[in-house]
Amino acid sequence: MSPSELHAADRTRWFTDARFGMFIHWGLYSLLGRGEWARYTEAIPPDEYHALADQFQPRYFDAAAWARLAKAAGMKYMVLTTKHHDGFCLFDSQYTDFTSVKTAAGRDFVAEYVEACRAEGLRVGFYFSVKDWDFPAYFDGPERNPEGWAKLVDHFHNQAKELLTNYGKIDIFWFDCSDDANFRGGWGDKTADVWRSQELVAWIRNAQPDILLNNRSGLPGDFSTPEQTIPHASQPGVFESCVTMTYKSWGYCPSDHYKDLWRLLDELTACVAAGGNYLLNVGPDPDGVIPLPACERLLQMGEWLRLHGEAIYATERVLPDWWDYFSGGRITTKGNNAYLILQLWTPTGVLSLNQLRNDVRRAVLLATGQELAVRREGRRLLIEGLPALPPALPFNVVKLELDGPAAPQFYY
Ligand code: GLC
């Protein structure tokens, strides 16, 4: 590894250990309850959209409550939409009046959020939308309106610098939508040039040397961001899947449908078994309250992780991809341990594995600490003595202490 690769691995270490974070989409669009794209998809005129700021006075916004919930859910970091595509800033900006500080709310929500994350020992992430619908030049594009476009790019740089100067050490800067495929078909490999991202990223690396950057500035960044998908095989480099807890929307949308706990843990464990992070989104309501169905699921995930976190946090991806597909579950590894995440349960009391060449020193059911008998029969590893009913729901984990690093054998 070159010195810069080594530095990158060092920087991302806390992130790859963390595995699980909270994404929060919250802003003026939360008042509309139809997701975060309403300004654009419904062609809401600027004045009408701006007037929403008069109503944005979240009565129950409590960043400490958000951070406590994230922590109780077993999450290790948070990423908040400091500004989404609509251009409304949840922070104080000298470059626009369209902020929560200079309108009815009169509050710097980003400052409160940063303080709350730190108080709970959570890492702090800033989502920031590169595209900004508040700039007419954005719709003209750089060819038709080079001057207006240059102002928009300056605005982007200025605000990113404000965010990374005024709030102390920030752990993640999460760019979004520089490529803009859904509007113009994408800038492709010109994206970084169009936004002068090289210049901004150099400034950021200097100002915040430990910060992690995602891959949506037009440059590769420290991690990639599959959206609404969980890769079922390991990816090159570090990745973080960002996913909604409801089926469709990131911003508050009370009519959307919530995924159940099984599905959420399925996504989390799939991500981790593929070597990635899981950034799970919630959309607080206009009063700043995270909807109860989301709280319920997060607390349940936390409960599951308190029993089984060892199989999730700081796990390593050392296995070939086909290892994920052992019947009824997934496998993660750490040092000489392998964790069998059992999504299916069998009342026979016996688990038969066909993927492992190692000898097993000890097998333990994590939920109860019960030790299980293990014996080898040719290719098969038989784990015996499991109770007829699963001790935890929805998934259980059997920890195997191996004679060395996990040594896979391919099915025959
Ligand atoms: C997309 C959407 C946006 C959402 C984001 C999350 O870029 O435009 O609404 O914030 O994905 O990954």
CSV table of C-alpha atoms and ligand atoms in Angstrom, one decimal:
chain,number,residue,atom,x,y,z
A,1,MET,CA,0.0,0.0,0.0
A,2,SER,CA,1.2,3.5,-0.8
A,3,PRO,CA,1.3,6.1,2.1
A,4,SER,CA,-1.8,7.8,0.8
A,5,GLU,CA,-3.7,4.4,0.6
A,6,LEU,CA,-2.5,3.7,4.1
A,7,HIS,CA,-3.8,7.1,5.3
A,8,ALA,CA,-7.1,6.4,3.6
A,9,ALA,CA,-7.5,3.0,5.3
A,10,ASP,CA,-6.7,4.6,8.6
A,11,ARG,CA,-9.3,7.3,8.1
A,12,THR,CA,-12.1,4.9,7.1
A,13,ARG,CA,-11.4,2.5,9.9
A,14,TRP,CA,-14.0,3.9,12.4
A,15,PHE,CA,-16.5,4.0,9.5
A,16,THR,CA,-16.1,0.4,8.4
A,17,ASP,CA,-16.2,-0.7,12.1
A,18,ALA,CA,-19.4,1.3,12.6
A,19,ARG,CA,-21.5,-0.5,10.0
A,20,PHE,CA,-24.8,1.2,10.9
A,21,GLY,CA,-25.8,4.9,10.7
A,22,MET,CA,-28.9,7.1,10.6
A,23,PHE,CA,-29.8,9.2,7.6
A,24,ILE,CA,-32.2,12.1,8.3
A,25,HIS,CA,-34.1,13.9,5.6
A,26,TRP,CA,-35.8,17.0,7.1
A,27,GLY,CA,-36.5,20.4,5.8
A,28,LEU,CA,-39.3,22.6,4.4
A,29,TYR,CA,-40.6,19.8,2.3
A,30,SER,CA,-41.5,18.0,5.5
A,31,LEU,CA,-44.4,20.4,5.8
A,32,LEU,CA,-45.9,19.1,2.6
A,33,GLY,CA,-45.6,15.4,3.6
A,34,ARG,CA,-45.0,14.2,0.1
A,35,GLY,CA,-41.3,13.5,0.2
A,36,GLU,CA,-38.4,15.8,-0.5
A,37,TRP,CA,-38.8,16.4,-4.3
A,38,ALA,CA,-42.2,18.2,-4.2
A,39,ARG,CA,-40.8,21.6,-5.1
A,40,TYR,CA,-39.5,20.2,-8.4
A,41,THR,CA,-42.0,17.5,-9.4
A,42,GLU,CA,-45.0,19.7,-8.6
A,43,ALA,CA,-43.4,22.8,-10.1
A,44,ILE,CA,-44.2,24.9,-7.0
A,45,PRO,CA,-43.4,28.5,-7.8
A,46,PRO,CA,-40.5,30.0,-5.9
A,47,ASP,CA,-42.6,32.5,-3.9
A,48,GLU,CA,-45.1,29.8,-2.9
A,49,TYR,CA,-42.3,27.5,-1.8
A,50,HIS,CA,-40.4,30.2,0.1
A,51,ALA,CA,-43.6,31.1,2.0
A,52,LEU,CA,-43.4,27.6,3.6
A,53,ALA,CA,-40.5,29.0,5.7
A,54,ASP,CA,-43.1,31.2,7.5
A,55,GLN,CA,-44.7,28.0,8.7
A,56,PHE,CA,-41.6,26.1,9.5
A,57,GLN,CA,-41.5,26.4,13.3
A,58,PRO,CA,-40.9,22.8,14.6
A,59,ARG,CA,-42.4,22.7,18.0
A,60,TYR,CA,-40.8,19.5,19.2
A,61,PHE,CA,-37.4,19.5,17.5
A,62,ASP,CA,-35.0,18.0,19.9
A,63,ALA,CA,-31.7,16.9,18.4
A,64,ALA,CA,-30.7,15.2,21.7
A,65,ALA,CA,-33.8,12.9,21.3
A,66,TRP,CA,-32.8,12.1,17.7
A,67,ALA,CA,-29.3,11.2,18.8
A,68,ARG,CA,-30.4,9.2,21.8
A,69,LEU,CA,-32.7,7.2,19.4
A,70,ALA,CA,-29.9,6.6,17.0
A,71,LYS,CA,-27.7,5.4,19.8
A,72,ALA,CA,-30.4,3.1,21.2
A,73,ALA,CA,-30.8,1.7,17.7
A,74,GLY,CA,-27.2,0.6,17.7
A,75,MET,CA,-26.2,3.3,15.2
A,76,LYS,CA,-22.7,4.8,15.4
A,77,TYR,CA,-23.1,7.9,13.2
A,78,MET,CA,-25.7,10.3,11.8
A,79,VAL,CA,-26.0,12.1,8.5
A,80,LEU,CA,-28.4,15.1,8.3
A,81,THR,CA,-29.6,17.0,5.3
A,82,THR,CA,-28.1,20.4,6.0
A,83,LYS,CA,-29.5,21.5,2.7
A,84,HIS,CA,-31.5,19.5,0.2
A,85,HIS,CA,-32.2,20.2,-3.5
A,86,ASP,CA,-34.8,22.8,-2.5
A,87,GLY,CA,-32.0,25.1,-1.3
A,88,PHE,CA,-33.4,25.7,2.2
A,89,CYS,CA,-30.6,25.6,4.8
A,90,LEU,CA,-30.9,24.3,8.3
A,91,PHE,CA,-27.8,26.2,9.1
A,92,ASP,CA,-26.7,29.9,9.3
A,93,SER,CA,-25.4,31.1,6.0
A,94,GLN,CA,-24.1,34.5,5.0
A,95,TYR,CA,-24.8,33.6,1.4
A,96,THR,CA,-28.6,33.3,1.5
A,97,ASP,CA,-31.6,34.4,3.6
A,98,PHE,CA,-33.3,31.1,2.8
A,99,THR,CA,-32.3,29.4,6.1
A,100,SER,CA,-34.0,28.3,9.2
A,101,VAL,CA,-32.0,30.9,11.1
A,102,LYS,CA,-33.3,33.9,9.1
A,103,THR,CA,-36.9,32.8,8.8
A,104,ALA,CA,-39.7,31.9,11.3
A,105,ALA,CA,-37.9,29.1,13.1
A,106,GLY,CA,-35.0,31.4,14.0
A,107,ARG,CA,-32.8,28.4,14.9
A,108,ASP,CA,-29.6,26.8,13.6
A,109,PHE,CA,-30.7,23.2,13.6
A,110,VAL,CA,-27.3,22.0,12.3
A,111,ALA,CA,-25.6,23.5,15.4
A,112,GLU,CA,-28.0,21.8,17.7
A,113,TYR,CA,-27.6,18.5,15.8
A,114,VAL,CA,-23.8,18.6,15.9
A,115,GLU,CA,-23.9,19.2,19.6
A,116,ALA,CA,-26.3,16.3,20.2
A,117,CYS,CA,-24.3,13.8,18.1
A,118,ARG,CA,-21.2,14.7,20.0
A,119,ALA,CA,-23.0,14.4,23.4
A,120,GLU,CA,-24.0,10.8,22.5
A,121,GLY,CA,-20.6,9.9,21.1
A,122,LEU,CA,-21.9,9.6,17.6
A,123,ARG,CA,-19.9,10.6,14.6
A,124,VAL,CA,-21.3,13.6,12.7
A,125,GLY,CA,-22.2,13.6,9.0
A,126,PHE,CA,-23.4,16.5,6.8
A,127,TYR,CA,-25.5,15.7,3.7
A,128,PHE,CA,-25.3,18.6,1.3
A,129,SER,CA,-27.1,18.9,-2.1
A,130,VAL,CA,-24.8,20.2,-4.8
A,131,LYS,CA,-27.7,21.0,-7.0
A,132,ASP,CA,-29.9,23.9,-5.8
A,133,TRP,CA,-33.3,24.5,-7.2
A,134,ASP,CA,-33.3,28.0,-5.7
A,135,PHE,CA,-31.0,29.1,-8.5
A,136,PRO,CA,-32.7,29.8,-11.8
A,137,ALA,CA,-29.2,29.3,-13.4
A,138,TYR,CA,-29.3,25.7,-12.3
A,139,PHE,CA,-32.1,25.1,-14.8
A,140,ASP,CA,-30.3,27.0,-17.6
A,141,GLY,CA,-27.1,25.0,-17.2
A,142,PRO,CA,-23.5,26.2,-17.7
A,143,GLU,CA,-23.7,26.5,-21.5
A,144,ARG,CA,-26.8,28.8,-21.7
A,145,ASN,CA,-25.9,30.8,-18.6
A,146,PRO,CA,-22.2,30.6,-17.8
A,147,GLU,CA,-22.3,33.6,-15.5
A,148,GLY,CA,-25.3,32.4,-13.5
A,149,TRP,CA,-23.7,29.0,-13.3
A,150,ALA,CA,-20.4,30.3,-12.0
A,151,LYS,CA,-22.4,32.0,-9.2
A,152,LEU,CA,-24.1,28.7,-8.4
A,153,VAL,CA,-20.8,26.9,-8.2
A,154,ASP,CA,-19.4,29.6,-6.0
A,155,HIS,CA,-22.4,29.3,-3.8
A,156,PHE,CA,-21.9,25.6,-3.5
A,157,HIS,CA,-18.2,26.1,-2.5
A,158,ASN,CA,-19.0,28.9,-0.1
A,159,GLN,CA,-21.6,27.0,1.7
A,160,ALA,CA,-19.6,23.8,1.9
A,161,LYS,CA,-16.8,25.8,3.4
A,162,GLU,CA,-19.1,27.5,5.9
A,163,LEU,CA,-20.4,24.1,7.1
A,164,LEU,CA,-16.8,22.8,7.4
A,165,THR,CA,-15.5,25.9,9.2
A,166,ASN,CA,-18.3,26.8,11.6
A,167,TYR,CA,-19.1,23.5,13.3
A,168,GLY,CA,-15.8,22.1,14.4
A,169,LYS,CA,-14.6,18.7,13.4
A,170,ILE,CA,-17.0,16.9,11.0
A,171,ASP,CA,-16.7,13.2,10.3
A,172,ILE,CA,-18.5,12.9,6.9
A,173,PHE,CA,-19.4,15.3,4.1
A,174,TRP,CA,-22.1,13.6,2.0
A,175,PHE,CA,-22.4,15.3,-1.4
A,176,ASP,CA,-25.5,14.6,-3.4
A,177,CYS,CA,-26.6,15.1,-7.0
A,178,SER,CA,-23.7,16.7,-8.7
A,179,ASP,CA,-24.2,14.3,-11.6
A,180,ASP,CA,-27.9,15.0,-12.0
A,181,ALA,CA,-28.7,12.1,-14.3
A,182,ASN,CA,-32.5,12.5,-13.7
A,183,PHE,CA,-32.5,16.1,-15.1
A,184,ARG,CA,-30.0,16.3,-17.9
A,185,GLY,CA,-28.9,12.8,-18.5
A,186,GLY,CA,-25.8,13.3,-16.4
A,187,TRP,CA,-22.5,15.1,-16.8
A,188,GLY,CA,-20.6,11.8,-16.8
A,189,ASP,CA,-16.8,12.2,-16.3
A,190,LYS,CA,-17.2,16.0,-16.6
A,191,THR,CA,-19.2,16.2,-13.4
A,192,ALA,CA,-16.2,17.2,-11.2
A,193,ASP,CA,-15.2,19.9,-13.7
A,194,VAL,CA,-18.7,21.4,-14.0
A,195,TRP,CA,-18.7,21.9,-10.2
A,196,ARG,CA,-15.0,22.6,-9.7
A,197,SER,CA,-15.0,19.7,-7.2
A,198,GLN,CA,-11.3,19.1,-7.4
A,199,GLU,CA,-10.7,22.6,-6.0
A,200,LEU,CA,-13.3,22.2,-3.2
A,201,VAL,CA,-12.1,18.7,-2.2
A,202,ALA,CA,-8.5,19.9,-1.9
A,203,TRP,CA,-9.7,22.7,0.4
A,204,ILE,CA,-11.8,20.2,2.4
A,205,ARG,CA,-8.9,17.7,2.8
A,206,ASN,CA,-6.7,20.5,4.1
A,207,ALA,CA,-9.3,22.0,6.5
A,208,GLN,CA,-10.6,18.7,7.8
A,209,PRO,CA,-7.9,16.1,7.2
A,210,ASP,CA,-9.8,13.2,8.8
A,211,ILE,CA,-13.1,13.8,7.1
A,212,LEU,CA,-14.7,11.1,4.9
A,213,LEU,CA,-16.2,12.2,1.6
A,214,ASN,CA,-18.6,10.1,-0.4
A,215,ASN,CA,-18.5,9.6,-4.2
A,216,ARG,CA,-21.2,12.1,-5.3
A,217,SER,CA,-19.0,15.2,-5.9
A,218,GLY,CA,-18.0,13.8,-9.3
A,219,LEU,CA,-14.8,12.4,-7.7
A,220,PRO,CA,-14.4,8.9,-6.3
A,221,GLY,CA,-14.2,9.9,-2.6
A,222,ASP,CA,-13.6,7.5,0.4
A,223,PHE,CA,-16.7,5.4,-0.1
A,224,SER,CA,-19.4,4.6,-2.7
A,225,THR,CA,-23.1,5.1,-2.1
A,226,PRO,CA,-25.4,2.4,-3.6
A,227,GLU,CA,-28.9,3.9,-3.2
A,228,GLN,CA,-31.9,1.9,-2.4
A,229,THR,CA,-30.0,-1.3,-3.1
A,230,ILE,CA,-27.9,-3.7,-1.1
A,231,PRO,CA,-25.1,-5.2,-3.1
A,232,HIS,CA,-25.1,-9.0,-2.5
A,233,ALA,CA,-21.5,-9.3,-3.1
A,234,SER,CA,-18.5,-7.4,-1.9
A,235,GLN,CA,-17.7,-4.2,-3.8
A,236,PRO,CA,-14.3,-2.8,-4.7
A,237,GLY,CA,-13.5,-0.3,-1.9
A,238,VAL,CA,-15.6,0.9,1.0
A,239,PHE,CA,-19.4,1.2,0.4
A,240,GLU,CA,-22.4,2.5,2.3
A,241,SER,CA,-25.9,1.5,1.1
A,242,CYS,CA,-28.4,4.3,1.8
A,243,VAL,CA,-31.9,3.1,2.1
A,244,THR,CA,-35.3,4.4,3.1
A,245,MET,CA,-37.2,2.8,6.0
A,246,THR,CA,-40.4,3.3,4.1
A,247,TYR,CA,-40.8,2.0,0.6
A,248,LYS,CA,-40.5,5.3,-1.4
A,249,SER,CA,-39.7,8.5,0.3
A,250,TRP,CA,-36.7,10.0,2.1
A,251,GLY,CA,-38.6,13.1,3.4
A,252,TYR,CA,-41.7,12.9,5.6
A,253,CYS,CA,-44.5,11.1,3.9
A,254,PRO,CA,-47.2,9.8,6.3
A,255,SER,CA,-48.9,7.8,3.5
A,256,ASP,CA,-45.8,5.7,2.7
A,257,HIS,CA,-45.5,2.2,3.9
A,258,TYR,CA,-43.0,1.0,6.5
A,259,LYS,CA,-40.7,-2.0,6.0
A,260,ASP,CA,-41.0,-4.5,8.8
A,261,LEU,CA,-38.2,-5.5,11.2
A,262,TRP,CA,-37.4,-8.7,9.3
A,263,ARG,CA,-36.8,-6.8,6.1
A,264,LEU,CA,-34.7,-4.1,7.8
A,265,LEU,CA,-32.4,-6.6,9.5
A,266,ASP,CA,-32.3,-8.5,6.3
A,267,GLU,CA,-30.9,-5.4,4.6
A,268,LEU,CA,-28.5,-4.6,7.5
A,269,THR,CA,-27.0,-8.1,7.6
A,270,ALA,CA,-26.8,-8.4,3.8
A,271,CYS,CA,-24.9,-5.1,3.7
A,272,VAL,CA,-22.5,-6.2,6.5
A,273,ALA,CA,-22.0,-9.6,5.0
A,274,ALA,CA,-21.0,-7.9,1.8
A,275,GLY,CA,-18.5,-5.7,3.7
A,276,GLY,CA,-20.5,-2.5,3.7
A,277,ASN,CA,-22.3,0.0,5.9
A,278,TYR,CA,-26.0,0.5,6.1
A,279,LEU,CA,-27.3,4.1,6.3
A,280,LEU,CA,-31.0,3.8,7.2
A,281,ASN,CA,-33.2,6.9,6.6
A,282,VAL,CA,-35.9,8.5,8.7
A,283,GLY,CA,-38.0,11.5,7.7
A,284,PRO,CA,-39.1,13.5,10.8
A,285,ASP,CA,-42.4,15.4,10.6
A,286,PRO,CA,-42.6,19.2,10.3
A,287,ASP,CA,-42.6,19.5,14.1
A,288,GLY,CA,-39.3,17.6,14.2
A,289,VAL,CA,-40.7,14.3,15.5
A,290,ILE,CA,-39.5,11.0,14.1
A,291,PRO,CA,-42.7,9.1,13.4
A,292,LEU,CA,-43.5,6.4,15.9
A,293,PRO,CA,-43.4,3.5,13.4
A,294,ALA,CA,-39.8,4.5,12.7
A,295,CYS,CA,-39.0,4.8,16.5
A,296,GLU,CA,-40.5,1.3,17.1
A,297,ARG,CA,-38.4,-0.3,14.4
A,298,LEU,CA,-35.2,1.5,15.5
A,299,LEU,CA,-35.6,0.4,19.1
A,300,GLN,CA,-36.2,-3.2,18.0
A,301,MET,CA,-33.1,-3.1,15.8
A,302,GLY,CA,-31.2,-1.8,18.8
A,303,GLU,CA,-32.5,-4.7,21.0
A,304,TRP,CA,-31.4,-7.2,18.3
A,305,LEU,CA,-28.0,-5.6,18.1
A,306,ARG,CA,-27.5,-5.6,21.8
A,307,LEU,CA,-27.6,-9.4,21.7
A,308,HIS,CA,-25.9,-9.8,18.3
A,309,GLY,CA,-23.8,-6.8,17.7
A,310,GLU,CA,-20.6,-8.8,17.9
A,311,ALA,CA,-21.6,-10.3,14.5
A,312,ILE,CA,-22.1,-6.9,12.9
A,313,TYR,CA,-19.6,-4.2,14.2
A,314,ALA,CA,-16.0,-4.3,13.1
A,315,THR,CA,-16.6,-7.5,11.2
A,316,GLU,CA,-14.3,-8.2,8.2
A,317,ARG,CA,-15.0,-9.3,4.8
A,318,VAL,CA,-12.6,-12.1,4.1
A,319,LEU,CA,-14.9,-14.6,2.4
A,320,PRO,CA,-15.7,-15.2,-1.2
A,321,ASP,CA,-19.1,-13.8,-2.3
A,322,TRP,CA,-20.8,-17.2,-2.6
A,323,TRP,CA,-20.4,-17.6,1.2
A,324,ASP,CA,-23.4,-15.4,1.7
A,325,TYR,CA,-25.7,-18.0,0.3
A,326,PHE,CA,-25.5,-20.7,2.9
A,327,SER,CA,-29.0,-21.9,3.4
A,328,GLY,CA,-31.1,-19.6,5.5
A,329,GLY,CA,-28.6,-17.0,6.4
A,330,ARG,CA,-25.4,-15.0,6.1
A,331,ILE,CA,-21.8,-15.2,7.5
A,332,THR,CA,-19.6,-12.5,8.8
A,333,THR,CA,-16.1,-13.0,10.2
A,334,LYS,CA,-13.8,-11.3,12.7
A,335,GLY,CA,-10.3,-12.6,13.5
A,336,ASN,CA,-10.7,-16.4,14.0
A,337,ASN,CA,-14.4,-16.2,14.6
A,338,ALA,CA,-17.2,-16.8,12.1
A,339,TYR,CA,-20.8,-15.7,12.8
A,340,LEU,CA,-23.6,-17.6,11.2
A,341,ILE,CA,-26.6,-15.3,11.0
A,342,LEU,CA,-29.6,-17.6,10.9
A,343,GLN,CA,-32.6,-16.2,9.2
A,344,LEU,CA,-34.4,-19.5,9.1
A,345,TRP,CA,-34.7,-21.8,12.1
A,346,THR,CA,-35.1,-25.5,12.2
A,347,PRO,CA,-36.7,-27.4,15.0
A,348,THR,CA,-34.5,-30.5,14.5
A,349,GLY,CA,-31.8,-29.0,16.7
A,350,VAL,CA,-29.1,-29.6,14.1
A,351,LEU,CA,-27.5,-27.2,11.7
A,352,SER,CA,-25.5,-28.6,8.9
A,353,LEU,CA,-22.8,-26.5,7.2
A,354,ASN,CA,-21.1,-27.2,3.9
A,355,GLN,CA,-18.9,-24.2,3.6
A,356,LEU,CA,-16.1,-24.4,6.1
A,357,ARG,CA,-12.8,-26.3,6.2
A,358,ASN,CA,-11.8,-25.2,9.6
A,359,ASP,CA,-12.0,-27.1,12.9
A,360,VAL,CA,-14.3,-25.5,15.3
A,361,ARG,CA,-13.1,-25.0,18.9
A,362,ARG,CA,-16.3,-23.7,20.3
A,363,ALA,CA,-19.8,-22.9,19.1
A,364,VAL,CA,-22.1,-20.5,21.0
A,365,LEU,CA,-25.7,-19.3,20.5
A,366,LEU,CA,-25.2,-15.6,21.0
A,367,ALA,CA,-28.7,-14.8,22.3
A,368,THR,CA,-28.5,-17.1,25.3
A,369,GLY,CA,-24.8,-18.0,25.6
A,370,GLN,CA,-25.6,-21.7,25.2
A,371,GLU,CA,-22.7,-23.7,24.1
A,372,LEU,CA,-23.4,-26.1,21.2
A,373,ALA,CA,-21.8,-29.4,20.2
A,374,VAL,CA,-19.9,-29.5,17.0
A,375,ARG,CA,-18.8,-32.5,15.0
A,376,ARG,CA,-17.4,-33.0,11.5
A,377,GLU,CA,-18.7,-35.6,9.1
A,378,GLY,CA,-16.7,-35.4,5.9
A,379,ARG,CA,-17.5,-32.1,4.3
A,380,ARG,CA,-20.3,-31.4,6.8
A,381,LEU,CA,-19.9,-29.5,10.0
A,382,LEU,CA,-22.8,-30.5,12.3
A,383,ILE,CA,-23.8,-28.1,15.0
A,384,GLU,CA,-26.0,-29.8,17.5
A,385,GLY,CA,-28.2,-29.0,20.5
A,386,LEU,CA,-30.1,-26.0,19.2
A,387,PRO,CA,-33.4,-25.4,21.0
A,388,ALA,CA,-36.6,-26.3,19.2
A,389,LEU,CA,-37.7,-22.7,19.3
A,390,PRO,CA,-35.5,-19.7,18.3
A,391,PRO,CA,-34.4,-17.8,21.4
A,392,ALA,CA,-34.3,-14.5,19.6
A,393,LEU,CA,-36.3,-12.9,16.8
A,394,PRO,CA,-36.2,-12.4,14.0
A,395,PHE,CA,-32.7,-13.9,13.4
A,396,ASN,CA,-30.3,-15.8,15.6
A,397,VAL,CA,-26.5,-15.9,15.5
A,398,VAL,CA,-24.2,-18.9,16.1
A,399,LYS,CA,-20.6,-17.8,16.9
A,400,LEU,CA,-18.0,-20.3,15.8
A,401,GLU,CA,-14.5,-20.0,17.3
A,402,LEU,CA,-12.2,-21.5,14.6
A,403,ASP,CA,-8.7,-22.9,14.6
A,404,GLY,CA,-7.6,-20.0,12.4
A,405,PRO,CA,-9.1,-17.5,9.9
A,406,ALA,CA,-12.2,-18.8,8.2
A,407,ALA,CA,-11.2,-21.1,5.4
A,408,PRO,CA,-14.0,-21.5,2.9
A,409,GLN,CA,-14.7,-24.6,0.8
A,410,PHE,CA,-16.8,-24.3,-2.3
A,411,TYR,CA,-19.9,-26.4,-2.6
A,412,TYR,CA,-19.6,-29.5,-4.7
B,1,GLC,C1,-31.2,11.1,-4.4
B,1,GLC,C2,-32.4,12.0,-4.2
B,1,GLC,C3,-32.6,12.5,-2.9
B,1,GLC,C4,-32.1,11.7,-1.7
B,1,GLC,C5,-30.8,11.0,-2.0
B,1,GLC,C6,-30.4,10.0,-0.9
B,1,GLC,O1,-30.1,11.7,-4.8
B,1,GLC,O2,-32.4,13.0,-5.2
B,1,GLC,O3,-33.9,13.0,-2.7
B,1,GLC,O4,-31.7,12.7,-0.8
B,1,GLC,O5,-30.8,10.4,-3.2
B,1,GLC,O6,-29.4,9.2,-1.4
